[in-house]
Every structure is written in structure tokens, then in C-alpha cells.
Amino acid sequence: MDGVPRVPEQRRPDSSAEPELPLRFSVLGPVRAWRGEESLPMGSPQQRALLAALLLREGRTATAAELIDALWGEESPSQALAALRTYASRLRKVLDPDVLVSESGGYAIRSLGEGALDLVVAQELATEAEKARGAGDLCHAREVLGRALALWDGEVLAGVPGPYASSQRVRLEERRLQLLESRLDMDLEQGCHAEAVSELTALTAAHPLRERLRELLMLALYRSGRQAEALAVYADTRRLLADELGVDPRPGLRDLQQRILQADPGLAEPSSPQPQPAAAPVRPAQLPATVPDFTGRASFVSELGEVLASAEGRVMAVSALAGIGGVGKTTLAVHVAHQARGAFPDGQLYVDLQGAGSRAAEPETVLGSFLRALGTADSAIPDSLEERAALYRSVLDGRRVLVLLDNARDAAQVRPLLPGTEGCAALVTSRMRMVDLAGAHLVDLDVMSPDEALALFTKIVGEERVGSERDAALDVVAACGFLPLAIRIAASRLAARRTWTVSVLAAKLADERRRLDELQAGDLAVKATFELGYGQLEPAQARAFRLLGLADGPDISLAAAAAVLDLGVEETEDLLESLVDTSLLESAAPGRYRFHDLVRLYARACAERDEWPPEERGAAVSRLLDFYLATAAGVYAIERPGDRLVDHLYPTGPAGLAFPDRQAARDWLYSEAVPLLACVRQSAQGKTLGRAIDLLWASVDLAESGAHSKEYEASATTLRDAARTAGDVRAEGRASVVLSNARLFSGLFDLAYPEAQEAIQLAEATDDPLPSCWAANIIGSIAFYKNRHSEAERYFSQAIDKFRGCGDVAGSASPLCNLSRLHLATGRADTAVALARQGTDIYQELGHTLRGANGRYALGMALGKTGQHAEASEQLEEALRVFRDSRQRLWEGMTLCRLAEVELDARKPALAASNAEMALTVLRGIGGEWRRGHVLTVLGRALNGIGHSGRAQVCWREALEIYERLDSPEAVEVRGLLTPVAAA
């Protein structure tokens, strides 16, 4: 390969020889050798230079003169030949006898085993990657190339003297950069634009004249929606080349600039057909399993099949099935979709849009799920509905995909989810007729015919039992209103009870089914159908069915269900599994259960009608709340040992779940986030209001991480309003603290400030000390962000005193660390370090891993400003590791930003730019606009430091827009950064 040193042929050792541990050599870094796992001594630098020269000569003999020239060049010592022989003798003693051989007055390395030299392995991997890329297998090519690049370990031939080593060092570094450019090019083809920006920024700083890297950076920025920065890269490059070399950018770079200026559509999408290809194009196969006993509907199957078959020549084939709940829309759609799979070789997408419930799925959420299923990287998925819909259509362009949109609310929910491209098709099911869905083939699905209904019943129950009681079977399906779901429930119950006859079932249904002949449409018919299954439940099953239906949330865990039912876990599991058998409950995943939305409504109606005493309904929800509160408090205590919040929460009944470690506790909190927050909202009333507020308080990590910040804030607002309406001053004070804290993390400072002020007043009025402590710390933080330093210092000091007054030593560490940041901002760096160490020491003494990372965060900032850059980076790196492990994306992003600041102070702008870019990516969509403005400011300073002044201006202008919109004092600093650039 041109420009790459040739390497020795590698052969397997003679299999007849006695087995020996293999030798391995490294030249893509320090020159090293191993026998097995044992490192071998390679001697002096000149001795290692001899070994390197021999390893890089392809097994050919190097004469003594050639080797002397390689080691010493024109300035060889008088005893060079003797020295050369000495080095060879020493190496021969360390290596196997037949490896270093003397031949024709020179030396050679022979008989190396497979994979013995890292350079050979790297070249073989690079070749494999090229072949994979040529075959369109980008995912494999990228992975193999990454393995090749990982073999480079610092400077090539590090510490090896001589002109030969010097020339090889340059060539091998050039090869590394070529492979790196190839891998980055594939990154962009796979849609990993945001991730690539950070790495490319650092690389262009390290290799400022390498135009290919600049070209890739421009493309990555453009595809990340940062057009102005992309153009600024070109301007920076053109100026640099003119100043340094007196030349213009090469044609490829100039063409890319023009295409960006013209918004060339060809740049908007990766050249590869899919955003993130795998070994083969991503082909989602999301269709639920079709039922083995599908019966009837022959005309509908034929009609829908013909529509789908016509998709290849049409812009888009859309069929919308409408009918009452339980009529079999989903079953029919899934069956037809499975039959049509062959016509859609690029995959099938499926989603339950939950349109019949109170919380229908949001189209943007569904689009995110679809894009991920089609291979799009998370970082490439835009935020807005319009952008996601456009990307979705682009990804589907040229592919033949079937989309099944089940249980839709209305046409407005469906429209953004339609493929819109030739060759694709959509099947939609809904309780509503979608007459306003343009171009859709509408199908109204009615109940089964008597013959179809009897055939379905027979398939489930068995021919033997039905054949002898055909009239009774007809009575059963007639009592079910010929509704498929009702028939399936009744037949399943009968099939599970071998002692029942069909006549027994018919007799049981006779009295209760009179309403079915009168109510032919809507939910009433569905409720009557569900009444059939419910009426056949054993008392314990019926109670479980009723009470579980009271819990909000999309699903429920086994442990939470046990709390609702006030039963042991094993008994609860038996009951729930028996309900699954009746089709009244679904098993969402191992250990998790859910109701169909209509079945849930029916279960609640049963609870209102049948549960006795009536107080048991409220007690069931209260037990669920207690379970969540006790478990969340346990998670909080594990994350924050010694923190007194858990002592100030409402006492609960039975203990919550116990966890073996932080990881298990954290996993529970995030996996239960949605049903937990649903329980909070459901309990925002009466006697459960106070506990609901405490549950939200104990689950603060859901807001702080940014993962569920919007839902958390909405829940806090609901609780605050409920407490205010109820006139519960104590509850309102606590809810205000929770809400102001959530808004602080979301960057909504102007909304958080008055809420925290009111929290202090309410807490003092009710002698509730802990909310006052938290609120003082929150107010201090907001005042600090607003540059009201005197006010911030006053409140931080108050918070410290208040926490200590409550005996909450752990709580006092937070305002101590915040006060450290204030001292830092006001020029008191030495006291800032002391305060941060004091807070960090408290966390460490109490065993706070997560909060200890917050202490290290403050300490790292303070150390950086006192010039202790190495220790500052060490503290921040450790904090970053903990935040990543704890899923704290907000703190992860801000720690990356603080690392960038330290690196700027240490005059490492390239590393700072890389970390600031990563911070911008991590904080996407969380943390609020103020934090984004801060990161952009830091990124601009780093870019300016590596000569990317054009990009720096773009970042600063965006930051200035943010600060001016927020009326933030940081706008003055950013104007100052822009002024000299503009003047120049």
C-alpha cells in the first residue's frame, strides 16, 4: 500500500515443534514485545530501534550497513558495527532462537505467528473494513476500522531514535489519520453528526491544515442544523491557508461551501440509504403475532389485501378500519399485515396509539420510536414534530415499508405518521371513521356473522365440546353480540373449565345479556362483552381486576400490584396470570402487566359498582402511593446517606422494596418513573395529597437528571394547585419547594424564584423546617445565576444555618458548594476552594456517591480558577464518571462544560472545544436556555483559541440571542467577546 511501510511476512510456527507461548510485538506506540502475557525487556533505545527496523522490513534481510544507517544516519559512531552486533545478540537472547536470524552479513526477523505484529493486524483490519464498505456494510466496516485505530497507542515508535524511525513515524501517523478520516466519513453516512462534531473539532485543532477534516466538520455541522458554523469553518480555513501557505482551499471544500449556501438537498441526508445501517439494512419487524385461530372476515381480508398489493405503483396506500371497541379491528389488521409482509421487504412498523384512552400517544413520540426502529441514531432525531415527520418520510423514501397504526384517536394524530412515499402503505384502526383522512380507503368493521362467530368459538373451545351442543353455542355467541373480543373471552373461560358444558355457560349468560340486543354500538356493547368475562371470575380474581383498574399509568409492576391488592407477591402473581389467561389483563413484559384501555375503564366501573366497602377503592390507591413513597424514599436514602429528607416525609405502612446496591435502586426509579408520576397526579387530592407531594420530593432525581423533567414539573404544578385549592398551607409549601426546584433544573429561573420565596413563607408559617432550607438554597442559586451576588450569599448562608439547625449535615453540603461557586465568581478563589472541600468532605464522610460528585464539580471549578488545573481536571473527571453512571444527563453535560473551562484556563483549547461540543450534545433538550447559552459561550472561546474565529462568532451570537431573550446579565460578557472580533 502506497506510503505505508512494508512489514514482515508472518507464518505459523511448525506444528510439530513443542508448543511455546507466542511472541507479540508492538510498533504503533512504544516498541514492545511479549511472550504470552509476559512483557519482555527490549533494552536501550538503539536496541529497540534495531528491533523496529527489522520488524518493518517484511522479513527481508537488512544488511549491517542499512541498519547502521537506520539507527545513526550520517553520524554513526566508529564502533557502530560492534554495537549493532551487541544489540542483535541481546535481542536474540530475549526472543525465540529462530526469530532473529543472521544472514548474508545482516539480520532478519522470521517465523512470526499470526497476529504477532500490531501493524500487520491494523492493515488486515483496514483491508477488511474497505471490503465491507464496498459491499455496503457500513456498520461492520466502522466497527472493524475502530478496532484498527485502537491499535495505535500514543506516538508511533515512541522514544526510538534514528532517521529510519523518524520517517516511519511520519508515515504511520499519516496512515492513522487516513483511517480516522475514513471512519469519520462513515460516521456521517450513518447519521452520527452531533457526535462527530466534537471529535472533528479537536482533530482540526490538532491538524489545522488538513482540509479533509475541515470538510467533514463542515458537513457534520450542516447536518446538525448548524449552517452558520459550517460556513464559518470554511471562512476560517480559507484565511488559514492563505496566511500559512498562500493557497486557496481545494475544489472539494469550495464545492461543499457552495452546496451549503444553496441548501443542496443532497447534503441533508447521508449518502447511505439508511441513517444508521447495520450489517444489512435495518428491517423492523414490529407486527404483533397473529392469532392462530383467526376466523372469517374473508371479504375484508381480500379487500384490504388488494389495497396493500397496489402500494408499489401508488404514492401511498392507506386503509382505515373503523368500528366499536372489541369488534376485532386490531386482529384483522394484524392478520392482513402478516399476509402482506412479502410485499414490504423493507420492514413493518407497529404502534398502539392509545387513542381510546385519556392520554393518547403523541405523534412526535411515535415518530422518535419509528426512526430509531429504522436505524436512525438518537442524536440525529430532531425535536419538533414537523422535523421528525420530514426525516421519517426521508428515511422511508425508496423503501417499501408497511405501517400499522393501531387504536388511533383521530386523523390529526395519524397524518404525521403516514409514510407519504411510493411503495409504502399504512393500515389504521380506530373507533372513529376517518372521513377527513385524505385518500384513505375506509372500511367499517361490523360484528361477525353468526357462522363466523360460531366458527371462532369452536376453534377456541374445541369441536368435540361444541358439536354436541350446537344450539347452546349459538346462544352463547348471540349473547356476546357476535363481538369477537367477547366471544374470545367467553370461549377462553369455557376452555379453561373442563367441568363446564356449553349449556352451563349459555345459562349463565342468559339473564345478563338482555342489554346486548338493545345496545348495538359504542362502549356499552363493549362493556357488556367485558361483563361476560368478569362475571365468571372467582371472587379473588374479580377483586384484583377491579382494584388494579383503579391505578393510573400505562402499566404496573408485580410489586406495585401486590401493594394495591394488599397481598404477597406470589399470590398476586398467580391472580394476575390467571387474569392474563382470561384476556382481561395483558402481560406487558416479565413482571409487568397492563390493561387494554377500554378494559381499564370497565374495571373501574366495576369497582365503583361492586367494591365493598366503598372505602376500599381509596385504600387501594393509598396503598399504591405508600408503596411508591416508601420505595422512593429508600432509593433516596441509598443515593444520599445521612440526608434528613427521609425523616421529614410522611410515614408509610409496609416498607417498600429493598435494593442490593445503588444500581438496582436507580434502575427501579427510572423504570417506574411513568407509573410513579401517574400515581402522584392521581393522588393530588384529599388525604393522599401530602404523601403525593412527598413522593415527588423523594423522586427528585427524575427532574434533576433531565430524563423526566417536563412530566415532573407538570406533576408538581398539579400538586401545588391542588394544595392551594384545598387551603392546605403545609402541603402548598412543600409543593412549592418541589416545583421551584424542578424549574431551577429546567432553567426557568424567573418562574422558580417567586415559587421558592412563597415556599419559605409557607414553611415558616407551618413550622415545617426542611422546605425552608431547600427554598433558601434554591433562591440563592437563582440569585447567583442572575448575578445578584449579595442576595445569593445571604440566602446560601441562611440555607447552611437552616440545614445545620435541622441537624441535616448532608443537606448543608449543597449550599456550602454553591457558596464556593459564589466566592469564585466574586474573586475569592482561595475561600472558594476551602468551602468546596468542606462540602465535598461532608459528602465523602457520609458515603454520598452522587452528591459527592456535585461536591467534586464545585471543587474542580474552584481549583481550576486557582491554577491547579491537574487536580481540577481529576475532580471533574471523577464527577463526570459518577454522573454518567447515575444517568444524570444534566450534570453530565454541565461537568463537560466545566472541564472545557478548566482546559481553556490551562491553554488547551482543542480539548476544551471537544468537551464543550459534547456538553452541547448531552444537554440537548434539557437544562434550559440559560445553560445552553453558557455552553455556547465556552465553546466559542475554545473555538477562537484554535483559530476557528468564524465558528466562535456564530456560537457567541446564538448565546447573545439567548441571554438577551432572558434579559440575563451574561449578555454584557458576550457582547464584549463579539466586539473585538467585529472590529477586526
PDB file of C-alpha atoms in Angstrom, residues 649-784:
ATOM      1  CA  LEU A 649     -41.543  12.561  54.845  1.00  0.00           C
ATOM      2  CA  TYR A 650     -44.972  11.206  55.686  1.00  0.00           C
ATOM      3  CA  PRO A 651     -44.705   7.837  57.439  1.00  0.00           C
ATOM      4  CA  THR A 652     -45.941   4.911  55.366  1.00  0.00           C
ATOM      5  CA  GLY A 653     -47.279   1.482  56.225  1.00  0.00           C
ATOM      6  CA  PRO A 654     -45.375  -1.538  54.943  1.00  0.00           C
ATOM      7  CA  ALA A 655     -41.797  -0.983  53.882  1.00  0.00           C
ATOM      8  CA  GLY A 656     -41.012  -0.521  50.222  1.00  0.00           C
ATOM      9  CA  LEU A 657     -38.683  -2.625  48.130  1.00  0.00           C
ATOM     10  CA  ALA A 658     -35.120  -3.224  49.303  1.00  0.00           C
ATOM     11  CA  PHE A 659     -32.218  -2.974  46.870  1.00  0.00           C
ATOM     12  CA  PRO A 660     -28.782  -4.583  46.996  1.00  0.00           C
ATOM     13  CA  ASP A 661     -26.950  -1.555  45.607  1.00  0.00           C
ATOM     14  CA  ARG A 662     -27.205   1.894  44.033  1.00  0.00           C
ATOM     15  CA  GLN A 663     -27.527   0.471  40.540  1.00  0.00           C
ATOM     16  CA  ALA A 664     -30.591  -1.607  41.369  1.00  0.00           C
ATOM     17  CA  ALA A 665     -32.202   1.292  43.247  1.00  0.00           C
ATOM     18  CA  ARG A 666     -31.568   3.675  40.382  1.00  0.00           C
ATOM     19  CA  ASP A 667     -32.875   1.184  37.814  1.00  0.00           C
ATOM     20  CA  TRP A 668     -36.112   0.863  39.762  1.00  0.00           C
ATOM     21  CA  LEU A 669     -36.667   4.625  39.934  1.00  0.00           C
ATOM     22  CA  TYR A 670     -36.215   5.170  36.226  1.00  0.00           C
ATOM     23  CA  SER A 671     -38.164   2.090  35.151  1.00  0.00           C
ATOM     24  CA  GLU A 672     -41.084   3.106  37.389  1.00  0.00           C
ATOM     25  CA  ALA A 673     -40.948   6.819  36.505  1.00  0.00           C
ATOM     26  CA  VAL A 674     -44.067   6.944  34.325  1.00  0.00           C
ATOM     27  CA  PRO A 675     -46.445   4.951  36.573  1.00  0.00           C
ATOM     28  CA  LEU A 676     -44.957   6.658  39.643  1.00  0.00           C
ATOM     29  CA  LEU A 677     -45.687  10.127  38.274  1.00  0.00           C
ATOM     30  CA  ALA A 678     -49.148   8.952  37.227  1.00  0.00           C
ATOM     31  CA  CYS A 679     -49.774   7.865  40.823  1.00  0.00           C
ATOM     32  CA  VAL A 680     -48.617  11.286  42.026  1.00  0.00           C
ATOM     33  CA  ARG A 681     -51.128  13.070  39.807  1.00  0.00           C
ATOM     34  CA  GLN A 682     -53.882  10.648  40.709  1.00  0.00           C
ATOM     35  CA  SER A 683     -53.289  11.272  44.417  1.00  0.00           C
ATOM     36  CA  ALA A 684     -53.400  15.070  44.206  1.00  0.00           C
ATOM     37  CA  GLN A 685     -56.441  15.334  46.437  1.00  0.00           C
ATOM     38  CA  GLY A 686     -57.760  14.802  49.918  1.00  0.00           C
ATOM     39  CA  LYS A 687     -55.833  12.725  52.426  1.00  0.00           C
ATOM     40  CA  THR A 688     -53.317  11.490  49.862  1.00  0.00           C
ATOM     41  CA  LEU A 689     -52.193  14.968  48.755  1.00  0.00           C
ATOM     42  CA  GLY A 690     -49.408  15.340  51.322  1.00  0.00           C
ATOM     43  CA  ARG A 691     -47.961  11.915  50.587  1.00  0.00           C
ATOM     44  CA  ALA A 692     -48.124  12.573  46.848  1.00  0.00           C
ATOM     45  CA  ILE A 693     -46.043  15.719  47.335  1.00  0.00           C
ATOM     46  CA  ASP A 694     -43.533  13.825  49.451  1.00  0.00           C
ATOM     47  CA  LEU A 695     -43.305  11.097  46.813  1.00  0.00           C
ATOM     48  CA  LEU A 696     -42.461  13.680  44.183  1.00  0.00           C
ATOM     49  CA  TRP A 697     -39.908  15.258  46.511  1.00  0.00           C
ATOM     50  CA  ALA A 698     -38.209  11.919  47.187  1.00  0.00           C
ATOM     51  CA  SER A 699     -38.105  11.275  43.426  1.00  0.00           C
ATOM     52  CA  VAL A 700     -36.206  14.494  42.717  1.00  0.00           C
ATOM     53  CA  ASP A 701     -33.649  12.633  40.584  1.00  0.00           C
ATOM     54  CA  LEU A 702     -36.297  12.316  37.864  1.00  0.00           C
ATOM     55  CA  ALA A 703     -36.226  16.099  37.483  1.00  0.00           C
ATOM     56  CA  GLU A 704     -32.551  16.633  38.177  1.00  0.00           C
ATOM     57  CA  SER A 705     -31.444  14.110  35.558  1.00  0.00           C
ATOM     58  CA  GLY A 706     -33.482  15.809  32.838  1.00  0.00           C
ATOM     59  CA  ALA A 707     -34.964  12.437  31.833  1.00  0.00           C
ATOM     60  CA  HIS A 708     -38.494  13.233  33.027  1.00  0.00           C
ATOM     61  CA  SER A 709     -38.203  16.928  33.832  1.00  0.00           C
ATOM     62  CA  LYS A 710     -41.303  18.054  31.910  1.00  0.00           C
ATOM     63  CA  GLU A 711     -43.584  15.407  33.385  1.00  0.00           C
ATOM     64  CA  TYR A 712     -42.117  16.025  36.821  1.00  0.00           C
ATOM     65  CA  GLU A 713     -42.693  19.773  36.633  1.00  0.00           C
ATOM     66  CA  ALA A 714     -46.251  19.278  35.375  1.00  0.00           C
ATOM     67  CA  SER A 715     -46.961  16.938  38.290  1.00  0.00           C
ATOM     68  CA  ALA A 716     -45.510  19.446  40.751  1.00  0.00           C
ATOM     69  CA  THR A 717     -47.718  22.185  39.315  1.00  0.00           C
ATOM     70  CA  THR A 718     -50.776  19.950  39.713  1.00  0.00           C
ATOM     71  CA  LEU A 719     -49.906  19.269  43.348  1.00  0.00           C
ATOM     72  CA  ARG A 720     -49.242  22.933  44.152  1.00  0.00           C
ATOM     73  CA  ASP A 721     -52.574  23.969  42.654  1.00  0.00           C
ATOM     74  CA  ALA A 722     -54.414  21.188  44.486  1.00  0.00           C
ATOM     75  CA  ALA A 723     -52.869  22.185  47.823  1.00  0.00           C
ATOM     76  CA  ARG A 724     -53.730  25.823  47.229  1.00  0.00           C
ATOM     77  CA  THR A 725     -57.327  24.944  46.349  1.00  0.00           C
ATOM     78  CA  ALA A 726     -57.624  22.770  49.442  1.00  0.00           C
ATOM     79  CA  GLY A 727     -56.191  25.500  51.674  1.00  0.00           C
ATOM     80  CA  ASP A 728     -53.531  23.112  52.947  1.00  0.00           C
ATOM     81  CA  VAL A 729     -50.730  25.554  53.772  1.00  0.00           C
ATOM     82  CA  ARG A 730     -48.171  22.922  54.791  1.00  0.00           C
ATOM     83  CA  ALA A 731     -48.753  20.885  51.637  1.00  0.00           C
ATOM     84  CA  GLU A 732     -48.614  24.003  49.473  1.00  0.00           C
ATOM     85  CA  GLY A 733     -45.259  24.983  50.979  1.00  0.00           C
ATOM     86  CA  ARG A 734     -43.771  21.576  50.206  1.00  0.00           C
ATOM     87  CA  ALA A 735     -45.250  21.514  46.716  1.00  0.00           C
ATOM     88  CA  SER A 736     -43.824  24.976  46.053  1.00  0.00           C
ATOM     89  CA  VAL A 737     -40.355  23.772  47.047  1.00  0.00           C
ATOM     90  CA  VAL A 738     -40.639  20.769  44.744  1.00  0.00           C
ATOM     91  CA  LEU A 739     -41.921  22.926  41.877  1.00  0.00           C
ATOM     92  CA  SER A 740     -39.314  25.657  42.298  1.00  0.00           C
ATOM     93  CA  ASN A 741     -36.559  23.031  42.412  1.00  0.00           C
ATOM     94  CA  ALA A 742     -37.838  21.423  39.199  1.00  0.00           C
ATOM     95  CA  ARG A 743     -37.962  24.807  37.481  1.00  0.00           C
ATOM     96  CA  LEU A 744     -34.440  25.588  38.664  1.00  0.00           C
ATOM     97  CA  PHE A 745     -33.124  22.469  36.930  1.00  0.00           C
ATOM     98  CA  SER A 746     -35.108  23.351  33.797  1.00  0.00           C
ATOM     99  CA  GLY A 747     -33.514  26.781  33.692  1.00  0.00           C
ATOM    100  CA  LEU A 748     -36.840  28.559  34.348  1.00  0.00           C
ATOM    101  CA  PHE A 749     -35.329  30.935  36.880  1.00  0.00           C
ATOM    102  CA  ASP A 750     -37.976  33.669  36.689  1.00  0.00           C
ATOM    103  CA  LEU A 751     -40.722  31.136  37.449  1.00  0.00           C
ATOM    104  CA  ALA A 752     -38.747  29.311  40.125  1.00  0.00           C
ATOM    105  CA  TYR A 753     -37.811  32.402  42.139  1.00  0.00           C
ATOM    106  CA  PRO A 754     -41.269  33.550  43.357  1.00  0.00           C
ATOM    107  CA  GLU A 755     -42.264  29.943  43.964  1.00  0.00           C
ATOM    108  CA  ALA A 756     -39.291  29.449  46.286  1.00  0.00           C
ATOM    109  CA  GLN A 757     -39.980  32.757  48.046  1.00  0.00           C
ATOM    110  CA  GLU A 758     -43.519  31.652  48.758  1.00  0.00           C
ATOM    111  CA  ALA A 759     -42.283  28.255  49.926  1.00  0.00           C
ATOM    112  CA  ILE A 760     -40.175  29.896  52.642  1.00  0.00           C
ATOM    113  CA  GLN A 761     -43.133  31.940  53.879  1.00  0.00           C
ATOM    114  CA  LEU A 762     -45.467  28.946  53.919  1.00  0.00           C
ATOM    115  CA  ALA A 763     -42.903  26.697  55.595  1.00  0.00           C
ATOM    116  CA  GLU A 764     -42.225  29.214  58.342  1.00  0.00           C
ATOM    117  CA  ALA A 765     -45.954  29.723  58.867  1.00  0.00           C
ATOM    118  CA  THR A 766     -46.416  25.983  59.456  1.00  0.00           C
ATOM    119  CA  ASP A 767     -43.145  25.382  61.297  1.00  0.00           C
ATOM    120  CA  ASP A 768     -42.023  22.963  58.568  1.00  0.00           C
ATOM    121  CA  PRO A 769     -38.242  23.484  58.597  1.00  0.00           C
ATOM    122  CA  LEU A 770     -36.914  21.400  55.696  1.00  0.00           C
ATOM    123  CA  PRO A 771     -38.797  23.159  52.878  1.00  0.00           C
ATOM    124  CA  SER A 772     -37.392  26.429  54.195  1.00  0.00           C
ATOM    125  CA  CYS A 773     -33.845  25.000  53.987  1.00  0.00           C
ATOM    126  CA  TRP A 774     -34.294  23.840  50.415  1.00  0.00           C
ATOM    127  CA  ALA A 775     -36.044  27.034  49.324  1.00  0.00           C
ATOM    128  CA  ALA A 776     -33.254  29.240  50.700  1.00  0.00           C
ATOM    129  CA  ASN A 777     -30.706  27.227  48.724  1.00  0.00           C
ATOM    130  CA  ILE A 778     -32.861  27.480  45.590  1.00  0.00           C
ATOM    131  CA  ILE A 779     -33.269  31.256  45.927  1.00  0.00           C
ATOM    132  CA  GLY A 780     -29.540  31.627  46.443  1.00  0.00           C
ATOM    133  CA  SER A 781     -28.888  29.613  43.290  1.00  0.00           C
ATOM    134  CA  ILE A 782     -31.256  31.704  41.188  1.00  0.00           C
ATOM    135  CA  ALA A 783     -29.816  34.950  42.547  1.00  0.00           C
ATOM    136  CA  PHE A 784     -26.355  33.613  41.708  1.00  0.00           C
TER     137      PHE A 784
END
